[in-house]
Amino acid sequence: MNDAIPFDASQTFVGGCWRAGASGQLLPLANPSDGSELTRIARGGAADIDAAVAAARAALAGPWGSLTAAERGRVLLKMSARVLEQADLLARLEALDVGKPLKQARADAVALARYLEFYGGAADKVMGETIPFANGYVALTLREPHGVTAHIVPWNYPMQIIGRSVGAALAMGNACVLKPAEEACLTALAFARIAGECGLPAGALNVVPGLGEEAGAALSSHPGINHISFTGSVAVGSLIQAAAAGNAVPVTLELGGKSPQVVFADADLDAALPFLVNAGIQNAGQTCSAASRILVERPVFDEVVRRMAERYRALKIGPALDDLDVGPVISARQREVVMGYLEVVKASGLAVAAAAPMPPSLPRGGYYVPPTLVAEVQPDHRIAQEEIFGPVQAVIPFEGEAQALAIANGTPFGLVAGVWTRDGGRALRMARRLHAGQVFVNNYGAGGGVELPFGGVKHSGHGREKGFEALYGFSSLKTVAIKHD
Ligand code: NAD
């Protein structure tokens, strides 16, 4: 066992018990900071998913299903407090597993606690309605859990995505089967331990690690599930939607993005600058809502590029536990993808405005890429159209509001957008016309915004998580019409 991981990470969590995967096979989990093997995880498969779905079904028929909404909320609040108590441990596990700098991992642990706090508090505040209907009737609506919910999670923000997805599903009384990503699942396992310690009834949360095409595919196509929440790539999202169609179950897809921040010449550049850069390099750019396109109005274009470039040159890169600005990307494969895009930049003669220095002391086996700022990018260039999922930002000039909108909306994605301007009317016009599930004016990301519904349009997906909206998504509405005379 690795000393940094204070539990056996090779098991599944099903029906409140830790057990080896049915196949007995294990998968190596790499440390992206140096390429070493951190530990081994279970290679869960169809038999483990069957057992997890059965355990979840039994929980709904048993103690979990009989808790009141307030009681469910109290368990989540207890889990929230426990996550905070263990924030240092969780942050360390996430940093080792994902490669993100420790302070970013700690912020994710705090966000997980906040999701559980928000949804714990909300559990008993989801109301139905009474409906004015025909004489002699009382008509009302009830919000009921779907039943067994499947949660397929990527590797970039495991704690945050588990918090928003599993937290909301449990608050509504669903029983969850969680399939974490094969590249990073230590905090999913730690979360299951916390759930057990805090008295979450057996089977309400089940965790089956494994490969996407094995455990993930078995879960998404399982006839015993009633809802799927998927966060990940567009390609896999399409497969998930097809699998959901096979069983006629609802699905929430949180997919990728090519999110723009639009900077008008009248913007407060001092306020904008940190957001422009951080939203591109945070988590080494492996963020679905990364601002990978920065659109800048011509009169301030050179100034913005110059000031962003200064920040890039000052970025410090290193192993996650050194807690610098940027860590490695998740895997050798992801590193190849990002380096491939940097080759495309070079081959098309684009101007690299700045690349962060790569210190010679970086561990040789680590998956590091140089954060790179590319200026004067044409809106239809590949690096302005495709999700790179690495610390590479394209800066695109524009002239006037209409062109800004056309460029901002001119990709297949529509997850998040930012607008920087001192003109209130323009801010509102842009907010209305941008194709995005969230628009931020004179900020970006609203510090995480647990309360704010989140999700995409176009290829960024559909359905909403976070905020109260997620509770509606994780429940189905029943209408009851009572004839009384
Ligand atoms: P991915 O789609 O490869 O994997 C995501 C999850 O799906 C993993 O758990 C994986 O094991 C599973 N999976 C893979 N193949 C499967 C299959 N055939 N059937 C069922 N499950 C399968 O994505 P990734 O590379 O891990 O994550 C990066 C992508 O996720 C990016 O495109 C990013 O934008 C997106 N993302 C979106 C959000 C959001 O909220 N919109 C958040 C984070 C990441």
Coordinates of C-alpha atoms and ligand atoms in Angstrom, one line a residue:
M1 CA 0.0 0.0 0.0
N2 CA 1.2 3.5 -0.8
D3 CA 1.9 5.5 2.4
A4 CA 0.2 8.6 1.0
I5 CA -3.1 6.6 0.6
P6 CA -4.4 5.5 4.0
F7 CA -6.8 2.9 2.7
D8 CA -6.9 -0.1 0.3
A9 CA -7.8 1.6 -3.1
S10 CA -8.1 -1.8 -4.9
Q11 CA -11.8 -2.4 -3.9
T12 CA -15.3 -1.5 -5.0
F13 CA -17.9 -0.1 -2.5
V14 CA -21.1 -1.9 -3.0
G15 CA -24.1 -2.2 -0.6
G16 CA -22.0 -0.6 2.2
C17 CA -19.2 -3.2 1.9
W18 CA -15.7 -3.0 0.5
R19 CA -15.0 -5.9 -1.8
A20 CA -12.7 -6.9 -4.6
G21 CA -14.0 -6.5 -8.1
A22 CA -15.6 -9.7 -9.5
S23 CA -12.8 -10.2 -12.1
G24 CA -10.1 -9.8 -9.5
Q25 CA -8.2 -7.7 -12.0
L26 CA -6.6 -4.4 -11.1
L27 CA -5.6 -1.3 -13.1
P28 CA -2.6 0.9 -12.3
L29 CA -3.2 4.4 -11.3
A30 CA -0.4 6.8 -12.3
N31 CA 1.0 9.9 -10.5
P32 CA 1.0 12.5 -13.3
S33 CA 3.6 14.6 -11.5
D34 CA 6.4 11.9 -12.1
G35 CA 4.7 9.1 -14.0
S36 CA 5.2 6.6 -11.2
E37 CA 2.5 4.1 -10.2
L38 CA 0.5 5.4 -7.2
T39 CA -1.5 2.4 -6.5
R40 CA -3.9 -0.1 -8.2
I41 CA -7.6 0.1 -8.5
A42 CA -10.3 -2.4 -9.2
R43 CA -11.1 -3.1 -12.8
G44 CA -14.8 -3.2 -12.2
G45 CA -17.0 -4.8 -14.9
A46 CA -20.6 -5.8 -15.7
A47 CA -20.9 -8.2 -12.6
D48 CA -19.9 -5.4 -10.2
I49 CA -22.3 -3.0 -11.9
D50 CA -25.1 -5.6 -11.5
A51 CA -24.3 -5.9 -7.8
A52 CA -24.2 -2.1 -7.3
V53 CA -27.5 -1.5 -9.1
A54 CA -29.1 -4.3 -7.0
A55 CA -27.7 -2.8 -3.8
A56 CA -29.0 0.6 -4.8
R57 CA -32.4 -0.8 -5.5
A58 CA -32.4 -2.6 -2.1
A59 CA -31.5 0.7 -0.4
L60 CA -34.5 2.4 -2.0
A61 CA -36.8 -0.3 -0.6
G62 CA -35.0 -0.3 2.8
P63 CA -33.6 2.2 5.3
W64 CA -32.5 4.8 2.8
G65 CA -35.9 5.0 1.1
S66 CA -37.7 5.4 4.4
L67 CA -35.8 8.4 5.6
T68 CA -37.6 11.8 5.6
A69 CA -36.2 14.6 3.5
A70 CA -34.9 16.3 6.6
E71 CA -33.2 13.1 7.7
R72 CA -31.5 12.8 4.3
G73 CA -30.4 16.4 4.6
R74 CA -28.8 15.8 8.0
V75 CA -26.7 12.9 6.7
L76 CA -25.5 15.1 3.9
L77 CA -24.6 17.9 6.4
K78 CA -22.7 15.5 8.5
M79 CA -20.8 14.3 5.4
S80 CA -20.1 18.0 4.6
A81 CA -18.5 18.6 8.0
R82 CA -16.5 15.4 7.7
V83 CA -15.2 16.4 4.3
L84 CA -14.0 19.7 5.8
E85 CA -12.3 17.9 8.7
Q86 CA -10.5 15.7 6.1
A87 CA -9.9 18.5 3.6
D88 CA -6.1 18.2 3.9
L89 CA -6.1 14.5 3.2
L90 CA -8.6 14.8 0.3
A91 CA -6.6 17.6 -1.2
R92 CA -3.4 15.5 -1.1
L93 CA -5.1 12.5 -2.7
E94 CA -6.6 14.7 -5.4
A95 CA -3.3 16.4 -6.0
L96 CA -1.4 13.1 -6.3
D97 CA -4.0 11.5 -8.5
V98 CA -4.9 14.4 -10.9
G99 CA -1.6 16.4 -10.7
K100 CA -3.3 19.6 -9.7
P101 CA -1.4 22.0 -7.3
L102 CA -2.3 21.4 -3.7
K103 CA -4.1 24.7 -3.2
Q104 CA -6.4 24.0 -6.2
A105 CA -7.1 20.5 -4.9
R106 CA -7.9 22.0 -1.4
A107 CA -10.3 24.4 -3.0
D108 CA -12.0 21.4 -4.6
A109 CA -12.3 19.7 -1.3
V110 CA -13.9 22.8 0.2
A111 CA -16.3 22.9 -2.8
L112 CA -17.3 19.3 -2.2
A113 CA -18.2 20.2 1.4
R114 CA -20.1 23.2 0.1
Y115 CA -22.1 21.1 -2.3
L116 CA -23.0 18.7 0.5
E117 CA -23.9 21.7 2.7
F118 CA -26.1 23.3 0.0
Y119 CA -27.9 20.1 -0.9
G120 CA -28.2 19.0 2.7
G121 CA -29.9 22.2 3.5
A122 CA -32.1 22.0 0.4
A123 CA -33.3 18.4 0.8
D124 CA -36.4 19.3 2.7
K125 CA -37.2 22.5 0.8
V126 CA -38.2 21.1 -2.6
M127 CA -41.9 21.8 -2.9
G128 CA -44.6 20.7 -5.3
E129 CA -47.5 23.0 -6.3
T130 CA -51.2 23.1 -6.0
I131 CA -52.9 23.8 -9.3
P132 CA -56.1 25.8 -9.9
F133 CA -58.1 23.2 -11.8
A134 CA -61.7 22.2 -12.4
N135 CA -64.4 22.6 -9.8
G136 CA -64.5 19.7 -7.4
Y137 CA -60.8 18.8 -7.7
V138 CA -57.6 19.4 -5.8
A139 CA -54.7 19.0 -8.1
L140 CA -51.1 19.0 -6.9
T141 CA -47.6 18.0 -7.9
L142 CA -45.1 15.8 -6.0
R143 CA -41.4 15.7 -6.7
E144 CA -40.2 12.1 -6.4
P145 CA -36.7 10.6 -6.8
H146 CA -36.0 8.8 -10.1
G147 CA -34.8 5.8 -8.3
V148 CA -31.3 4.4 -9.1
T149 CA -29.1 7.1 -10.6
A150 CA -25.9 6.5 -12.5
H151 CA -23.0 9.0 -12.2
I152 CA -20.2 8.7 -14.7
V153 CA -17.5 11.2 -13.7
P154 CA -14.3 12.4 -15.5
W155 CA -10.8 12.8 -14.0
N156 CA -10.4 16.6 -14.0
Y157 CA -12.5 17.6 -11.0
P158 CA -13.6 14.4 -9.3
M159 CA -14.5 15.9 -6.0
Q160 CA -16.4 18.9 -7.4
I161 CA -18.3 16.8 -9.9
I162 CA -19.2 14.1 -7.3
G163 CA -20.4 16.9 -5.0
R164 CA -22.7 18.5 -7.5
S165 CA -24.0 15.3 -9.0
V166 CA -24.2 12.7 -6.2
G167 CA -24.9 15.4 -3.6
A168 CA -28.0 16.6 -5.4
A169 CA -29.2 13.1 -6.3
L170 CA -28.9 11.9 -2.7
A171 CA -30.7 15.0 -1.4
M172 CA -33.7 14.0 -3.6
G173 CA -33.7 10.5 -2.3
N174 CA -32.1 8.6 -5.2
A175 CA -29.7 5.8 -4.7
C176 CA -26.5 6.3 -6.6
V177 CA -24.0 4.2 -8.6
L178 CA -20.8 6.1 -9.2
K179 CA -18.3 5.2 -11.8
P180 CA -15.2 7.4 -11.4
A181 CA -12.6 7.9 -14.2
E182 CA -9.9 5.2 -14.5
E183 CA -7.3 7.9 -14.4
A184 CA -8.3 9.4 -11.0
C185 CA -10.6 7.8 -8.5
L186 CA -8.9 8.1 -5.1
T187 CA -11.2 10.8 -3.8
A188 CA -14.3 8.9 -5.0
L189 CA -13.2 6.0 -2.8
A190 CA -12.4 8.4 0.1
F191 CA -15.8 9.9 -0.3
A192 CA -17.5 6.5 0.0
R193 CA -15.6 5.9 3.2
I194 CA -16.8 9.3 4.5
A195 CA -20.4 8.3 3.5
G196 CA -20.1 5.1 5.5
E197 CA -18.6 6.8 8.6
C198 CA -21.4 9.4 8.5
G199 CA -24.3 6.9 8.6
L200 CA -25.4 7.1 4.9
P201 CA -27.4 3.9 4.7
A202 CA -25.9 0.9 2.9
G203 CA -26.5 1.0 -0.9
A204 CA -27.4 4.7 -1.1
L205 CA -24.0 5.2 -2.6
N206 CA -22.0 2.6 -4.5
V207 CA -18.7 3.1 -6.2
V208 CA -17.4 0.9 -9.0
P209 CA -14.0 2.0 -10.5
G210 CA -13.1 0.6 -13.9
L211 CA -12.6 1.3 -17.5
G212 CA -15.1 3.5 -19.4
E213 CA -15.8 0.9 -22.1
E214 CA -16.3 -1.8 -19.4
A215 CA -17.8 -0.6 -16.1
G216 CA -19.0 2.7 -17.7
A217 CA -20.7 1.0 -20.6
A218 CA -22.2 -1.6 -18.3
L219 CA -23.6 1.1 -16.1
S220 CA -25.0 3.4 -18.8
S221 CA -26.8 0.5 -20.5
H222 CA -28.1 -1.2 -17.4
P223 CA -31.8 -1.8 -17.4
G224 CA -32.0 -1.2 -13.7
I225 CA -31.0 2.4 -13.7
N226 CA -33.5 5.3 -13.9
H227 CA -31.3 8.3 -14.7
I228 CA -27.8 9.0 -16.0
S229 CA -25.6 12.0 -15.1
F230 CA -22.6 12.1 -17.3
T231 CA -19.7 14.5 -17.4
G232 CA -17.0 14.0 -20.0
S233 CA -16.2 14.3 -23.7
V234 CA -18.7 14.9 -26.5
A235 CA -17.8 11.5 -28.1
V236 CA -18.6 9.5 -25.0
G237 CA -21.6 11.7 -24.2
S238 CA -23.2 10.6 -27.5
L239 CA -22.6 6.9 -26.6
I240 CA -24.2 7.6 -23.2
Q241 CA -27.2 9.3 -24.8
A242 CA -27.7 6.3 -27.1
A243 CA -27.4 3.9 -24.2
A244 CA -30.0 6.0 -22.2
A245 CA -32.3 5.9 -25.2
G246 CA -32.1 2.1 -25.1
N247 CA -33.7 2.0 -21.7
A248 CA -35.7 5.2 -22.2
V249 CA -34.2 6.9 -19.2
P250 CA -33.4 10.7 -18.8
V251 CA -29.8 11.8 -19.1
T252 CA -27.9 14.9 -18.2
L253 CA -24.9 15.5 -20.3
E254 CA -22.2 18.0 -19.2
L255 CA -19.7 18.0 -22.1
G256 CA -16.9 20.1 -23.3
G257 CA -16.4 23.7 -24.2
K258 CA -14.5 26.3 -26.1
S259 CA -15.5 29.1 -23.9
P260 CA -14.8 32.7 -24.8
Q261 CA -14.1 35.7 -22.6
V262 CA -14.9 38.9 -24.6
V263 CA -13.0 42.0 -23.7
F264 CA -14.3 45.3 -24.9
A265 CA -12.1 48.4 -25.2
D266 CA -14.0 50.1 -22.3
A267 CA -13.3 47.2 -19.9
D268 CA -11.6 47.5 -16.6
L269 CA -8.4 45.6 -17.7
D270 CA -6.9 45.6 -14.2
A271 CA -9.9 43.6 -13.0
A272 CA -10.1 41.4 -16.1
L273 CA -6.4 40.3 -16.4
P274 CA -6.2 37.7 -13.6
F275 CA -9.5 36.1 -14.8
L276 CA -8.3 36.0 -18.4
V277 CA -5.2 34.0 -17.5
N278 CA -6.4 31.9 -14.6
A279 CA -9.4 30.6 -16.5
G280 CA -7.0 29.3 -19.1
I281 CA -4.3 27.7 -17.0
Q282 CA -6.2 26.5 -13.9
N283 CA -5.9 22.7 -13.6
A284 CA -3.4 22.9 -16.5
G285 CA -6.3 24.0 -18.7
Q286 CA -8.2 20.7 -18.1
T287 CA -11.4 22.5 -17.2
C288 CA -14.6 22.1 -19.2
S289 CA -15.3 25.8 -18.7
A290 CA -11.7 26.9 -19.4
A291 CA -11.6 30.2 -21.2
S292 CA -9.6 28.9 -24.1
R293 CA -10.6 31.8 -26.4
I294 CA -9.9 35.4 -25.4
L295 CA -11.6 37.8 -27.8
V296 CA -10.2 41.3 -27.5
E297 CA -11.4 44.5 -29.2
R298 CA -8.8 45.9 -31.5
P299 CA -7.9 49.2 -29.7
V300 CA -6.8 47.2 -26.5
F301 CA -5.6 44.0 -28.3
D302 CA -1.9 44.7 -28.0
E303 CA -2.1 45.8 -24.4
V304 CA -4.1 42.7 -23.4
V305 CA -1.7 40.4 -25.2
R306 CA 1.3 42.1 -23.6
R307 CA -0.2 41.9 -20.1
M308 CA -1.3 38.3 -20.4
A309 CA 2.1 37.4 -21.8
E310 CA 3.8 38.9 -18.7
R311 CA 1.6 36.7 -16.5
Y312 CA 2.4 33.6 -18.6
R313 CA 6.1 34.3 -18.3
A314 CA 5.8 34.5 -14.5
L315 CA 3.9 31.2 -14.1
K316 CA 5.6 28.5 -12.1
I317 CA 5.3 24.9 -13.2
G318 CA 6.0 21.8 -11.1
P319 CA 4.8 18.7 -9.3
A320 CA 1.4 18.9 -7.6
L321 CA 2.8 18.7 -4.1
D322 CA 5.1 21.6 -4.7
D323 CA 1.9 23.7 -5.0
L324 CA 3.0 26.1 -7.7
D325 CA 0.7 27.6 -10.4
V326 CA 0.5 24.8 -12.9
G327 CA 1.0 21.1 -12.6
P328 CA 1.2 18.3 -15.2
V329 CA -1.7 17.2 -17.4
I330 CA -3.4 13.9 -16.4
S331 CA -1.6 11.4 -18.6
A332 CA 1.0 10.8 -21.3
R333 CA -1.9 10.5 -23.8
Q334 CA -3.2 13.9 -22.8
R335 CA 0.3 15.4 -23.0
E336 CA 0.6 14.1 -26.6
V337 CA -2.8 15.7 -27.5
V338 CA -1.7 19.1 -26.2
M339 CA 1.8 18.9 -27.7
G340 CA 0.1 18.0 -31.0
Y341 CA -1.9 21.3 -30.9
L342 CA 1.4 23.2 -30.2
E343 CA 2.8 21.5 -33.3
V344 CA -0.2 22.8 -35.2
V345 CA 0.4 26.3 -33.9
K346 CA 4.0 26.1 -35.1
A347 CA 3.2 24.6 -38.4
S348 CA 0.6 27.3 -39.2
G349 CA 3.1 30.1 -38.3
L350 CA 0.9 31.5 -35.5
A351 CA 2.5 34.1 -33.1
V352 CA 3.3 32.5 -29.7
A353 CA 3.0 35.6 -27.5
A354 CA 4.4 33.8 -24.5
A355 CA 5.2 30.3 -23.2
A356 CA 5.8 29.7 -19.5
P357 CA 9.3 28.6 -18.7
M358 CA 9.7 24.8 -18.1
P359 CA 12.2 24.4 -15.2
P360 CA 15.0 21.8 -15.9
S361 CA 14.2 20.3 -12.5
L362 CA 10.8 18.9 -13.5
P363 CA 10.6 15.1 -12.8
R364 CA 11.4 13.4 -16.1
G365 CA 8.5 11.0 -16.0
G366 CA 5.9 13.7 -15.4
Y367 CA 3.4 14.8 -18.0
Y368 CA 4.3 18.5 -18.2
V369 CA 3.4 20.9 -21.1
P370 CA 4.3 24.6 -21.4
P371 CA 1.4 26.9 -20.8
T372 CA 1.2 28.8 -24.1
L373 CA -0.5 32.0 -25.2
V374 CA -1.1 32.4 -29.0
A375 CA -2.0 35.8 -30.4
E376 CA -3.8 36.9 -33.6
V377 CA -5.6 33.7 -34.1
Q378 CA -8.2 33.5 -36.8
P379 CA -11.6 32.4 -35.4
D380 CA -11.9 29.4 -37.7
H381 CA -8.4 28.1 -36.8
R382 CA -8.3 24.6 -35.2
I383 CA -7.0 26.0 -31.9
A384 CA -9.9 28.5 -31.9
Q385 CA -12.5 25.7 -32.6
E386 CA -11.4 22.5 -30.9
E387 CA -11.3 21.7 -27.2
I388 CA -7.6 21.3 -26.4
F389 CA -8.0 20.5 -22.7
G390 CA -4.5 21.9 -21.9
P391 CA -3.0 25.2 -20.9
V392 CA -3.2 26.9 -24.3
Q393 CA -5.2 30.1 -25.0
A394 CA -6.0 31.6 -28.3
V395 CA -6.3 35.4 -28.4
I396 CA -8.6 36.6 -31.2
P397 CA -9.0 40.3 -32.2
F398 CA -12.5 41.7 -33.1
E399 CA -14.0 45.0 -34.1
G400 CA -17.4 45.9 -32.5
E401 CA -20.2 44.1 -30.8
A402 CA -21.6 42.3 -33.8
Q403 CA -18.3 40.7 -34.8
A404 CA -17.6 39.8 -31.1
L405 CA -20.9 37.9 -31.0
A406 CA -20.4 36.1 -34.3
I407 CA -16.9 34.9 -33.2
A408 CA -18.0 34.0 -29.7
N409 CA -21.0 32.0 -31.0
G410 CA -19.0 30.5 -33.9
T411 CA -18.0 27.1 -32.5
P412 CA -20.0 23.9 -31.9
F413 CA -19.9 24.5 -28.1
G414 CA -21.8 26.7 -25.7
L415 CA -20.9 26.1 -22.1
V416 CA -19.7 29.4 -20.5
A417 CA -18.9 32.9 -21.7
G418 CA -17.5 36.0 -20.1
V419 CA -18.0 39.7 -21.0
W420 CA -15.8 42.5 -19.8
T421 CA -17.3 46.0 -20.4
R422 CA -18.3 49.1 -18.5
D423 CA -21.3 49.6 -20.8
G424 CA -24.4 48.1 -19.0
G425 CA -26.6 48.0 -22.1
R426 CA -23.9 46.1 -24.0
A427 CA -23.4 43.7 -21.1
L428 CA -27.1 42.8 -21.2
R429 CA -27.3 42.5 -24.9
M430 CA -24.3 40.2 -25.0
A431 CA -25.6 38.2 -22.1
R432 CA -28.8 37.6 -24.0
R433 CA -27.3 36.8 -27.3
L434 CA -24.3 34.6 -26.3
H435 CA -24.8 30.8 -26.9
A436 CA -23.9 29.5 -23.5
G437 CA -25.4 27.9 -20.4
Q438 CA -23.8 30.5 -18.2
V439 CA -22.7 34.1 -18.9
F440 CA -20.5 36.1 -16.5
V441 CA -20.3 39.9 -16.7
N442 CA -17.1 41.5 -15.4
N443 CA -16.1 38.3 -13.7
Y444 CA -15.6 34.7 -14.8
G445 CA -16.8 31.6 -12.9
A446 CA -18.3 33.5 -9.9
G447 CA -15.9 31.7 -7.6
G448 CA -17.4 28.3 -8.3
G449 CA -21.0 29.3 -7.8
V450 CA -22.5 26.1 -6.2
E451 CA -25.8 27.9 -6.2
L452 CA -25.8 28.7 -9.9
P453 CA -27.3 26.3 -12.4
F454 CA -24.7 25.0 -14.8
G455 CA -24.7 23.2 -18.1
G456 CA -24.4 23.7 -21.8
V457 CA -26.1 24.3 -25.1
K458 CA -25.2 22.8 -28.5
H459 CA -22.4 20.2 -28.2
S460 CA -21.7 21.3 -24.6
G461 CA -24.6 19.1 -23.5
H462 CA -28.0 19.5 -22.0
G463 CA -29.7 19.4 -18.6
R464 CA -28.6 21.5 -15.6
E465 CA -26.6 20.6 -12.5
K466 CA -25.7 22.8 -9.5
G467 CA -28.1 25.1 -7.7
F468 CA -31.7 24.2 -7.1
E469 CA -32.2 23.3 -10.7
A470 CA -30.3 20.1 -10.2
L471 CA -32.8 18.9 -7.6
Y472 CA -35.5 19.2 -10.3
G473 CA -33.3 17.3 -12.7
F474 CA -32.7 14.5 -10.1
S475 CA -36.5 14.1 -9.5
S476 CA -39.5 13.4 -11.6
L477 CA -42.8 15.3 -11.3
K478 CA -46.0 13.4 -10.4
T479 CA -49.3 15.2 -10.8
V480 CA -52.1 14.1 -8.5
A481 CA -55.7 15.1 -9.3
I482 CA -58.2 14.4 -6.4
K483 CA -61.9 14.6 -7.1
H484 CA -63.7 15.4 -3.9
D485 CA -67.3 16.0 -4.9
Ligands
NAD1 P1 -14.3 10.8 -21.2 O1 -15.6 11.1 -21.9 O2 -13.3 10.1 -21.9 O3 -14.5 10.1 -19.8 C1 -15.5 10.5 -18.9 C2 -16.0 9.3 -18.1 O4 -16.7 8.5 -19.0 C3 -14.9 8.5 -17.5 O5 -15.4 8.0 -16.2 C4 -14.8 7.3 -18.4 O6 -14.4 6.1 -17.8 C5 -16.2 7.2 -18.9 N1 -16.4 6.5 -20.2 C6 -15.5 6.4 -21.2 N2 -16.0 5.7 -22.2 C7 -17.2 5.2 -21.8 C8 -18.2 4.4 -22.4 N3 -18.0 3.9 -23.7 N4 -19.3 4.2 -21.8 C9 -19.5 4.7 -20.5 N5 -18.6 5.5 -19.9 C10 -17.4 5.8 -20.5 O7 -13.8 12.3 -20.8 P2 -12.4 12.6 -20.1 O8 -11.4 12.7 -21.1 O9 -12.3 11.8 -18.9 O10 -12.8 14.1 -19.6 C11 -12.5 15.2 -20.4 C12 -13.8 15.7 -21.1 O11 -14.8 16.0 -20.1 C13 -13.6 17.1 -21.7 O12 -14.2 17.1 -23.0 C14 -14.3 18.1 -20.8 O13 -14.7 19.3 -21.4 C15 -15.4 17.3 -20.3 N6 -15.8 17.8 -19.0 C16 -17.0 18.5 -18.9 C17 -17.5 19.1 -17.7 C18 -18.8 19.8 -17.7 O14 -19.3 19.9 -16.6 N7 -19.4 20.2 -18.8 C19 -16.7 18.9 -16.6 C20 -15.5 18.3 -16.7 C21 -15.1 17.7 -17.9

